[in-house]
């Protein structure tokens, strides 16, 4: 754990009034000694963090203190281009050697092997690579070594990557990206940040001379601007010795260019910008005040200041969240906070998502709440709830301190290396925190946040919607001035009183009538007096955690087409309404300090109740589950709010390209009037009925005995059994026997081939291909369809992406659904240049035909096989594996622990098996090819 102004969620609620006893302003924050940190003679920094949270694996990162901000005008986009080139040949790994080598260890490009480029840094990662083979560890370190200083940057590979990056730009160039480009000069006051988006300038990307990229690499990829980090199941001393030996040959730079940092210029007068785009479907308002960044000192004073701000903003945002749950509120959501913005600047920012036609009113209301907070502060109850939540969250974190994920550790490392933020010792920090919390009150919180509300460097930006009355500069500035000078403002009134979760509810406990040991999976089945079956398995891979899931057959399939909107939204209404005697707002307050939750959902075939908790709060979770059955809540005001939200989202839906594609695809595949596939339109909203939604919920959850419960976690039978008797066995079970209806929506034809033309601002084509066919739901078939999908993904990466430069990536999805009827489906999706789509489409089918002919690379099969076996072993590190184990054992009739159900099948799959399965699946399958094209 660490302290910082971007502090983790667990620290967001800590605050203090005065310096706690025994702590002084300049006292340093204790550093986490588990992280080994050093600097090599050439200037490279290294971090090593041993952890077995993922047994037998390790992750390897190289953090480059280099981003697009360092580009000159002829290099725009080359920091990101260079990131791509790191996967296209190095000194020790020619061509695609890094990918080919690590894929043989079960790694997947995009998942385990990846990178990103931002304005100020570039980070490469190899995640969850096997760590018990010294040769593999050496290989991963060698990859980091080559990424540091030994990229090949061949002319041929550079040219091949130009198209890939152009297609990445095309994929990302949506309405939000175009809006950002309009607003960036205002966000950054026309500084270099406004002109250095990492994706860059496509004219430069397509045409730069090779030496320009090589010069950027030579100037900036150097050890004094690099840190490597190794996290995982490793021996820290051995890794350190390997690093010192391997990375010694990387030369320290001679007369290096200065790694400059850009400060956003000061500006006395406020600025305003309204940005419009034809494809924007919802407005947004941002009011920010830039500040000079507060460089961390690693002291008690830093922690106190950041936590004072954090607790104040968290309470304020809770207020805004409560307001948004009222129909008359003019905004859908709003937030206010303080955060890091660039290397040398921070920002105070107020963000509003107005309801359609309510921009001015929404902005004025949020401004009013901000001024109310810094003028009058916070109530005792608000602060007490925040303190309680903080302590509970911190205790939960410390209980699971050995389960910090690799990525969370890397996040702390990046902040330490790039921003000089201390990686704090979590136990020592909690002791300071508890001391701080004893002295907290509102005055210091008011003072701290009011300091951030300065008169200079103010910027208001509006993402407008064409056809709406968008907020103007005059009205925005007037709203700010009015709120700041509103003499009628009164302090916030906290109306919450000491309510409890169960209220006056009386519970008559039932009994456990039988227990049966399931020795094959080391689980127990309890049968309760009301007929409920509970399957339980102890699991402590994730300490102090417990998870619950309960399912019953039926779902929306049992209802008539005209009732589908109501049954589809009934659980949304129930969740918005709260539970028992508590509104959703009051429920949130009652649960402060508790780590417990529950939810309900209804799918086409099932209704589901789920929950999770820290073991100390398991009774609270069980109470919530009990209430979901016996005292669900249905609030007419929440129904009105739900309808309003749906109507608001419908108003500008026609502007949303993705929504247009989604609706068009539905019509092409299922027809305009398929009764069981309804478009989201005004008729859908008009068909909603409060009375039906309530009745449907009560019907779906009327019979607890028809639910099968699954409970997994770090909870003993002695603790669990009394809770089952009190909170589950006490629910009335009417013992009806229900199934779902197998009324599967039919395609309009078994062969669909259609182009759909849509007007769009950035022309592109989007391809949607699918095959569907009846197929037996067996473990071998499920594994074979996955092999087919993943082998195709490898082929398309090579052909469509790398060879053709035609797409940023083709996505292949495949599965076999057991219910309502057993069917296999294969989907292929990608975006590309509209001018190239007719050239690329035949390649899609050529790769499929090759597999049907048996032209399957043995290497592709082995990469896929290794990945599956590795992923299966990795999954055993988490309680979720145990949940899947008992669910599949009782629901799908197979034992995941039995090698015969997975490992043996995976090991035995051959290229011929994949060929035969592909031929069987794709011959006479229902087939769909829909291509979205720009309307000229």
XYZ file of N, CA and C in Angstrom, residues 331-493:
489
model
N -29.537 16.366 -13.138
C -28.369 15.649 -13.649
C -28.469 14.151 -13.389
N -27.852 13.388 -14.301
C -27.792 11.928 -14.173
C -26.715 11.519 -13.183
N -25.660 12.291 -13.135
C -24.561 12.017 -12.225
C -23.635 13.213 -12.175
N -22.876 13.332 -11.087
C -21.928 14.435 -10.934
C -20.856 14.026 -9.943
N -19.669 14.558 -10.125
C -18.554 14.286 -9.216
C -17.670 15.525 -9.088
N -17.059 15.660 -7.925
C -16.098 16.735 -7.690
C -14.870 16.128 -7.017
N -13.687 16.509 -7.461
C -12.489 15.931 -6.853
C -11.242 16.729 -7.167
N -10.126 16.220 -6.680
C -8.817 16.833 -6.919
C -7.867 15.718 -7.295
N -7.123 15.889 -8.379
C -6.305 14.784 -8.863
C -5.090 15.284 -9.624
N -4.159 14.381 -9.803
C -2.997 14.671 -10.637
C -3.461 14.790 -12.079
N -2.857 15.719 -12.825
C -3.297 15.973 -14.198
C -2.170 15.758 -15.205
N -1.034 16.322 -14.903
C 0.166 16.128 -15.712
C 1.345 16.109 -14.753
N 2.545 15.995 -15.283
C 3.708 15.909 -14.404
C 3.828 17.138 -13.486
N 3.461 18.298 -13.992
C 3.683 19.521 -13.219
C 2.396 20.226 -12.809
N 1.254 19.594 -13.093
C -0.015 20.239 -12.746
C -1.021 19.240 -12.186
N -1.794 19.729 -11.208
C -2.947 19.014 -10.670
C -4.196 19.799 -11.045
N -5.370 19.182 -10.869
C -6.603 19.920 -11.129
C -7.657 19.637 -10.067
N -8.395 20.695 -9.727
C -9.691 20.558 -9.073
C -10.690 20.466 -10.216
N -11.594 19.477 -10.163
C -12.509 19.313 -11.292
C -13.906 18.955 -10.819
N -14.887 19.626 -11.410
C -16.307 19.370 -11.182
C -16.879 18.875 -12.508
N -17.457 17.669 -12.511
C -17.994 17.074 -13.737
C -19.475 16.794 -13.566
N -20.251 17.094 -14.595
C -21.697 16.917 -14.550
C -22.172 16.205 -15.810
N -23.058 15.229 -15.634
C -23.758 14.600 -16.758
C -25.216 15.039 -16.690
N -25.585 16.095 -17.406
C -26.954 16.615 -17.299
C -27.970 15.705 -17.986
N -29.198 15.790 -17.535
C -30.284 15.175 -18.272
C -30.558 16.036 -19.507
N -31.127 15.453 -20.583
C -31.367 16.224 -21.803
C -32.172 17.501 -21.528
N -31.661 18.611 -22.062
C -32.346 19.877 -21.901
C -32.165 20.527 -20.545
N -31.297 19.995 -19.701
C -31.153 20.491 -18.323
C -29.726 20.953 -18.011
N -28.959 21.337 -19.016
C -27.551 21.644 -18.789
C -27.344 22.790 -17.793
N -28.015 23.901 -18.023
C -27.832 25.061 -17.160
C -28.276 24.755 -15.731
N -29.437 24.107 -15.607
C -29.970 23.784 -14.287
C -29.061 22.802 -13.545
N -28.560 21.817 -14.271
C -27.692 20.801 -13.659
C -26.398 21.423 -13.158
N -25.772 22.242 -13.987
C -24.514 22.873 -13.601
C -24.715 23.768 -12.384
N -25.805 24.540 -12.384
C -26.084 25.439 -11.264
C -26.282 24.660 -9.969
N -26.978 23.517 -10.049
C -27.245 22.742 -8.835
C -25.963 22.141 -8.251
N -25.088 21.631 -9.102
C -23.846 21.040 -8.602
C -22.934 22.126 -8.037
N -22.896 23.279 -8.694
C -22.120 24.405 -8.160
C -22.622 24.790 -6.766
N -23.923 24.796 -6.614
C -24.524 25.164 -5.328
C -24.074 24.190 -4.240
N -24.026 22.894 -4.557
C -23.606 21.902 -3.560
C -22.128 22.052 -3.225
N -21.321 22.411 -4.218
C -19.904 22.633 -3.955
C -19.718 23.796 -2.978
N -20.394 24.893 -3.251
C -20.260 26.062 -2.384
C -20.796 25.752 -0.985
N -21.918 25.014 -0.919
C -22.464 24.622 0.387
C -21.428 23.835 1.189
N -20.694 22.949 0.521
C -19.709 22.113 1.215
C -18.559 22.944 1.768
N -17.981 23.821 0.947
C -16.805 24.533 1.473
C -17.189 25.671 2.411
N -18.446 26.123 2.350
C -18.873 27.171 3.285
C -19.326 26.602 4.626
N -20.064 25.479 4.587
C -20.698 24.974 5.807
C -20.156 23.619 6.277
N -19.397 22.941 5.420
C -18.779 21.697 5.862
C -19.716 20.513 5.881
N -19.453 19.592 6.815
C -20.077 18.279 6.794
C -20.619 17.933 8.174
N -21.675 17.122 8.191
C -22.314 16.774 9.463
C -21.513 15.719 10.208
N -21.793 15.637 11.468
C -21.122 14.650 12.316
C -21.396 13.234 11.820
N -22.645 12.978 11.441
C -23.003 11.637 10.970
C -22.280 11.260 9.702
N -22.145 12.210 8.777
C -21.436 11.928 7.526
C -19.985 11.543 7.810
N -19.343 12.317 8.685
C -17.937 12.044 8.995
C -17.796 10.721 9.722
N -18.693 10.438 10.658
C -18.615 9.172 11.396
C -18.749 7.978 10.460
N -19.662 8.061 9.493
C -19.826 6.944 8.559
C -18.577 6.766 7.697
N -17.980 7.887 7.295
C -16.761 7.811 6.494
C -15.615 7.193 7.285
N -15.505 7.560 8.552
C -14.454 7.004 9.408
C -14.660 5.503 9.588
N -15.897 5.107 9.859
C -16.200 3.681 10.029
C -15.839 2.895 8.784
N -16.194 3.436 7.638
C -15.901 2.761 6.374
C -14.402 2.657 6.146
N -13.677 3.701 6.500
C -12.223 3.701 6.331
C -11.563 2.598 7.143
N -11.924 2.542 8.412
C -11.304 1.543 9.292
C -11.618 0.140 8.814
N -12.874 -0.110 8.450
C -13.264 -1.432 7.975
C -12.510 -1.803 6.706
N -12.425 -0.850 5.789
C -11.726 -1.127 4.542
C -10.253 -1.384 4.748
N -9.647 -0.621 5.646
C -8.229 -0.812 5.921
C -7.978 -2.179 6.560
N -8.821 -2.549 7.505
C -8.661 -3.855 8.151
C -8.802 -4.977 7.139
N -9.755 -4.830 6.240
C -9.955 -5.840 5.204
C -8.723 -5.938 4.307
N -8.147 -4.798 3.962
C -6.949 -4.774 3.130
C -5.786 -5.487 3.822
N -5.593 -5.171 5.100
C -4.468 -5.753 5.824
C -4.634 -7.255 6.029
N -5.879 -7.710 6.173
C -6.124 -9.150 6.298
C -5.696 -9.900 5.039
N -5.746 -9.195 3.905
C -5.432 -9.843 2.631
C -4.202 -9.212 1.981
N -3.281 -8.784 2.829
C -2.115 -8.069 2.340
C -1.269 -8.931 1.407
N -1.319 -10.251 1.584
C -0.531 -11.140 0.728
C -1.222 -11.467 -0.586
N -2.397 -10.873 -0.800
C -3.145 -11.140 -2.025
C -3.157 -9.960 -2.980
N -2.278 -8.991 -2.745
C -2.203 -7.851 -3.661
C -1.812 -8.375 -5.044
N -2.549 -7.969 -6.055
C -2.287 -8.470 -7.404
C -0.994 -7.896 -7.959
N -0.451 -8.574 -8.949
C 0.755 -8.084 -9.620
C 0.542 -6.664 -10.141
N -0.624 -6.413 -10.750
C -0.879 -5.104 -11.349
C -0.964 -4.011 -10.293
N -1.512 -4.325 -9.118
C -1.562 -3.327 -8.056
C -0.154 -2.975 -7.572
N 0.701 -3.976 -7.473
C 2.092 -3.704 -7.075
C 2.774 -2.829 -8.123
N 2.553 -3.165 -9.389
C 3.153 -2.377 -10.467
C 2.647 -0.943 -10.438
N 1.391 -0.755 -10.092
C 0.857 0.602 -9.966
C 1.615 1.410 -8.941
N 1.934 0.779 -7.803
C 2.717 1.466 -6.778
C 4.133 1.751 -7.269
N 4.698 0.806 -7.993
C 6.052 0.984 -8.521
C 6.090 2.150 -9.504
N 5.099 2.213 -10.386
C 5.069 3.310 -11.362
C 4.995 4.662 -10.668
N 4.161 4.748 -9.623
C 4.056 6.013 -8.900
C 5.360 6.371 -8.198
N 6.048 5.361 -7.703
C 7.332 5.621 -7.040
C 8.360 6.109 -8.059
N 8.435 5.424 -9.200
C 9.473 5.749 -10.177
C 9.175 7.042 -10.940
N 7.948 7.177 -11.412
C 7.613 8.319 -12.266
C 7.249 9.570 -11.481
N 6.625 9.377 -10.306
C 6.114 10.527 -9.554
C 6.758 10.694 -8.184
N 7.680 9.796 -7.843
C 8.430 9.889 -6.578
C 7.512 9.804 -5.362
N 6.486 8.942 -5.449
C 5.556 8.749 -4.349
C 5.948 7.512 -3.544
N 5.951 7.642 -2.260
C 6.428 6.583 -1.372
C 5.546 5.336 -1.471
N 6.179 4.180 -1.532
C 5.462 2.912 -1.377
C 5.484 2.611 0.118
N 4.387 2.926 0.760
C 4.364 2.927 2.221
C 4.201 1.533 2.803
N 4.714 1.380 4.027
C 4.455 0.165 4.793
C 3.003 0.214 5.271
N 2.162 -0.747 4.880
C 0.725 -0.628 5.158
C 0.374 -0.685 6.642
N 1.063 -1.501 7.402
C 0.756 -1.584 8.833
C 1.116 -0.294 9.560
N 2.291 0.241 9.248
C 2.701 1.494 9.878
C 1.758 2.623 9.479
N 1.347 2.623 8.216
C 0.454 3.674 7.748
C -0.908 3.598 8.430
N -1.379 2.390 8.668
C -2.676 2.246 9.339
C -2.604 2.780 10.770
N -1.482 2.572 11.428
C -1.339 3.117 12.774
C -1.416 4.647 12.756
N -0.773 5.268 11.775
C -0.869 6.722 11.637
C -2.310 7.113 11.345
N -2.929 6.359 10.475
C -4.306 6.665 10.071
C -5.253 6.641 11.265
N -5.133 5.623 12.094
C -6.024 5.535 13.256
C -5.811 6.734 14.179
N -4.575 7.161 14.313
C -4.292 8.324 15.143
C -4.915 9.583 14.544
N -4.829 9.715 13.225
C -5.425 10.860 12.532
C -6.932 10.883 12.713
N -7.555 9.720 12.589
C -9.014 9.646 12.617
C -9.604 10.096 13.951
N -8.834 9.978 15.013
C -9.350 10.361 16.331
C -9.663 11.859 16.414
N -9.019 12.652 15.597
C -9.128 14.100 15.729
C -9.925 14.772 14.606
N -10.579 13.983 13.803
C -11.217 14.551 12.620
C -12.467 15.356 12.977
N -12.651 16.501 12.315
C -13.940 17.191 12.344
C -14.063 18.024 11.076
N -15.118 18.801 10.958
C -15.449 19.429 9.677
C -14.607 20.644 9.339
N -14.162 21.390 10.320
C -13.526 22.674 10.030
C -12.304 22.530 9.118
N -11.433 21.600 9.456
C -10.220 21.441 8.657
C -10.553 20.932 7.261
N -11.629 20.146 7.142
C -12.024 19.656 5.823
C -12.474 20.813 4.949
N -13.271 21.711 5.510
C -13.699 22.903 4.779
C -12.494 23.725 4.337
N -11.590 23.969 5.272
C -10.434 24.806 4.966
C -9.587 24.190 3.868
N -9.423 22.879 3.933
C -8.549 22.222 2.968
C -9.119 22.285 1.556
N -10.404 21.991 1.393
C -10.952 21.985 0.030
C -11.172 23.403 -0.495
N -11.440 24.355 0.387
C -11.655 25.728 -0.085
C -10.366 26.323 -0.642
N -9.213 25.842 -0.168
C -7.931 26.309 -0.696
C -7.764 25.978 -2.181
N -8.447 24.940 -2.608
C -8.301 24.493 -3.994
C -9.149 25.305 -4.959
N -10.088 26.085 -4.415
C -11.020 26.827 -5.258
C -10.493 28.247 -5.463
N -9.553 28.350 -6.376
C -8.867 29.615 -6.624
C -9.475 30.333 -7.826
N -9.112 31.585 -8.010
C -9.736 32.405 -9.057
C -9.038 32.297 -10.401
N -7.797 31.819 -10.420
C -7.059 31.733 -11.681
C -7.161 30.338 -12.279
N -6.796 30.232 -13.570
C -6.683 28.954 -14.283
C -7.993 28.175 -14.335
N -9.100 28.900 -14.454
C -10.412 28.263 -14.526
C -10.788 27.966 -15.981
N -11.349 26.779 -16.193
C -11.767 26.360 -17.534
C -13.120 25.659 -17.422
N -14.076 26.090 -18.223
C -15.359 25.397 -18.325
C -15.473 24.850 -19.743
N -15.717 23.553 -19.862
C -15.919 22.953 -21.176
C -17.269 22.249 -21.194
N -17.903 22.292 -22.349
C -19.214 21.662 -22.517
C -19.168 20.758 -23.738
N -19.511 19.504 -23.541
C -19.758 18.604 -24.661
C -21.240 18.720 -24.985
N -21.539 19.396 -26.062
C -22.921 19.692 -26.394
C -23.551 18.653 -27.305
N -24.850 18.747 -27.430
C -25.610 17.869 -28.314
C -26.368 18.751 -29.301
N -26.222 18.458 -30.585
C -26.908 19.255 -31.596
C -28.420 19.145 -31.401
N -29.094 20.311 -31.430
C -30.538 20.323 -31.238
C -30.958 20.597 -29.810
N -30.008 20.512 -28.851
C -30.311 20.840 -27.459
C -29.953 22.303 -27.187
N -30.507 22.834 -26.102
C -30.101 24.164 -25.641
C -28.833 23.975 -24.806
N -27.699 24.128 -25.463
C -26.417 23.879 -24.807
C -26.002 25.062 -23.942
N -25.277 24.743 -22.880
C -24.809 25.764 -21.942
C -23.865 26.730 -22.652
N -24.125 28.013 -22.498
C -23.275 29.036 -23.103
C -22.277 29.568 -22.083
N -21.285 30.286 -22.574
C -20.290 30.888 -21.687
C -20.959 31.842 -20.708
N -21.851 32.687 -21.217
C -22.503 33.676 -20.367
C -23.267 33.005 -19.227
N -24.020 31.953 -19.552
C -24.827 31.282 -18.526
C -23.947 30.476 -17.570
N -22.876 29.896 -18.082
C -21.979 29.126 -17.218
C -21.309 30.020 -16.183
N -20.742 31.137 -16.634
C -20.057 32.040 -15.719
C -21.039 32.689 -14.741
N -22.263 32.929 -15.214
C -23.281 33.501 -14.332
C -23.662 32.511 -13.232
N -23.743 31.221 -13.591
C -24.084 30.196 -12.601
C -22.998 30.087 -11.536
N -21.752 30.192 -11.951
C -20.637 30.142 -10.993
C -20.715 31.328 -10.034
N -20.899 32.506 -10.596
C -20.931 33.714 -9.766
C -22.121 33.696 -8.802
N -23.258 33.232 -9.300
C -24.449 33.191 -8.452
C -24.256 32.229 -7.283
N -23.691 31.057 -7.546
C -23.472 30.082 -6.477
C -22.483 30.613 -5.450
N -21.427 31.236 -5.922
C -20.402 31.759 -5.013
C -20.948 32.857 -4.092
N -21.990 33.544 -4.552
C -22.510 34.683 -3.790
C -23.942 34.465 -3.300
N -24.354 33.213 -3.212
C -25.722 32.899 -2.817
C -25.874 33.013 -1.295
N -26.472 34.097 -0.840
C -26.639 34.322 0.606
C -27.737 33.455 1.203
N -28.550 32.818 0.354
C -29.652 32.000 0.870
C -29.234 30.567 1.187
N -27.999 30.214 0.854
C -27.536 28.839 1.089
C -27.603 28.476 2.564
N -28.050 27.269 2.858
C -28.118 26.761 4.216
C -27.250 25.502 4.336
N -26.798 25.148 5.534
C -26.003 23.926 5.710
C -26.794 22.688 5.301
N -26.065 21.665 4.894
C -26.664 20.376 4.553
C -27.274 19.753 5.809
N -28.460 19.178 5.654
C -29.136 18.517 6.780
C -29.078 17.011 6.559
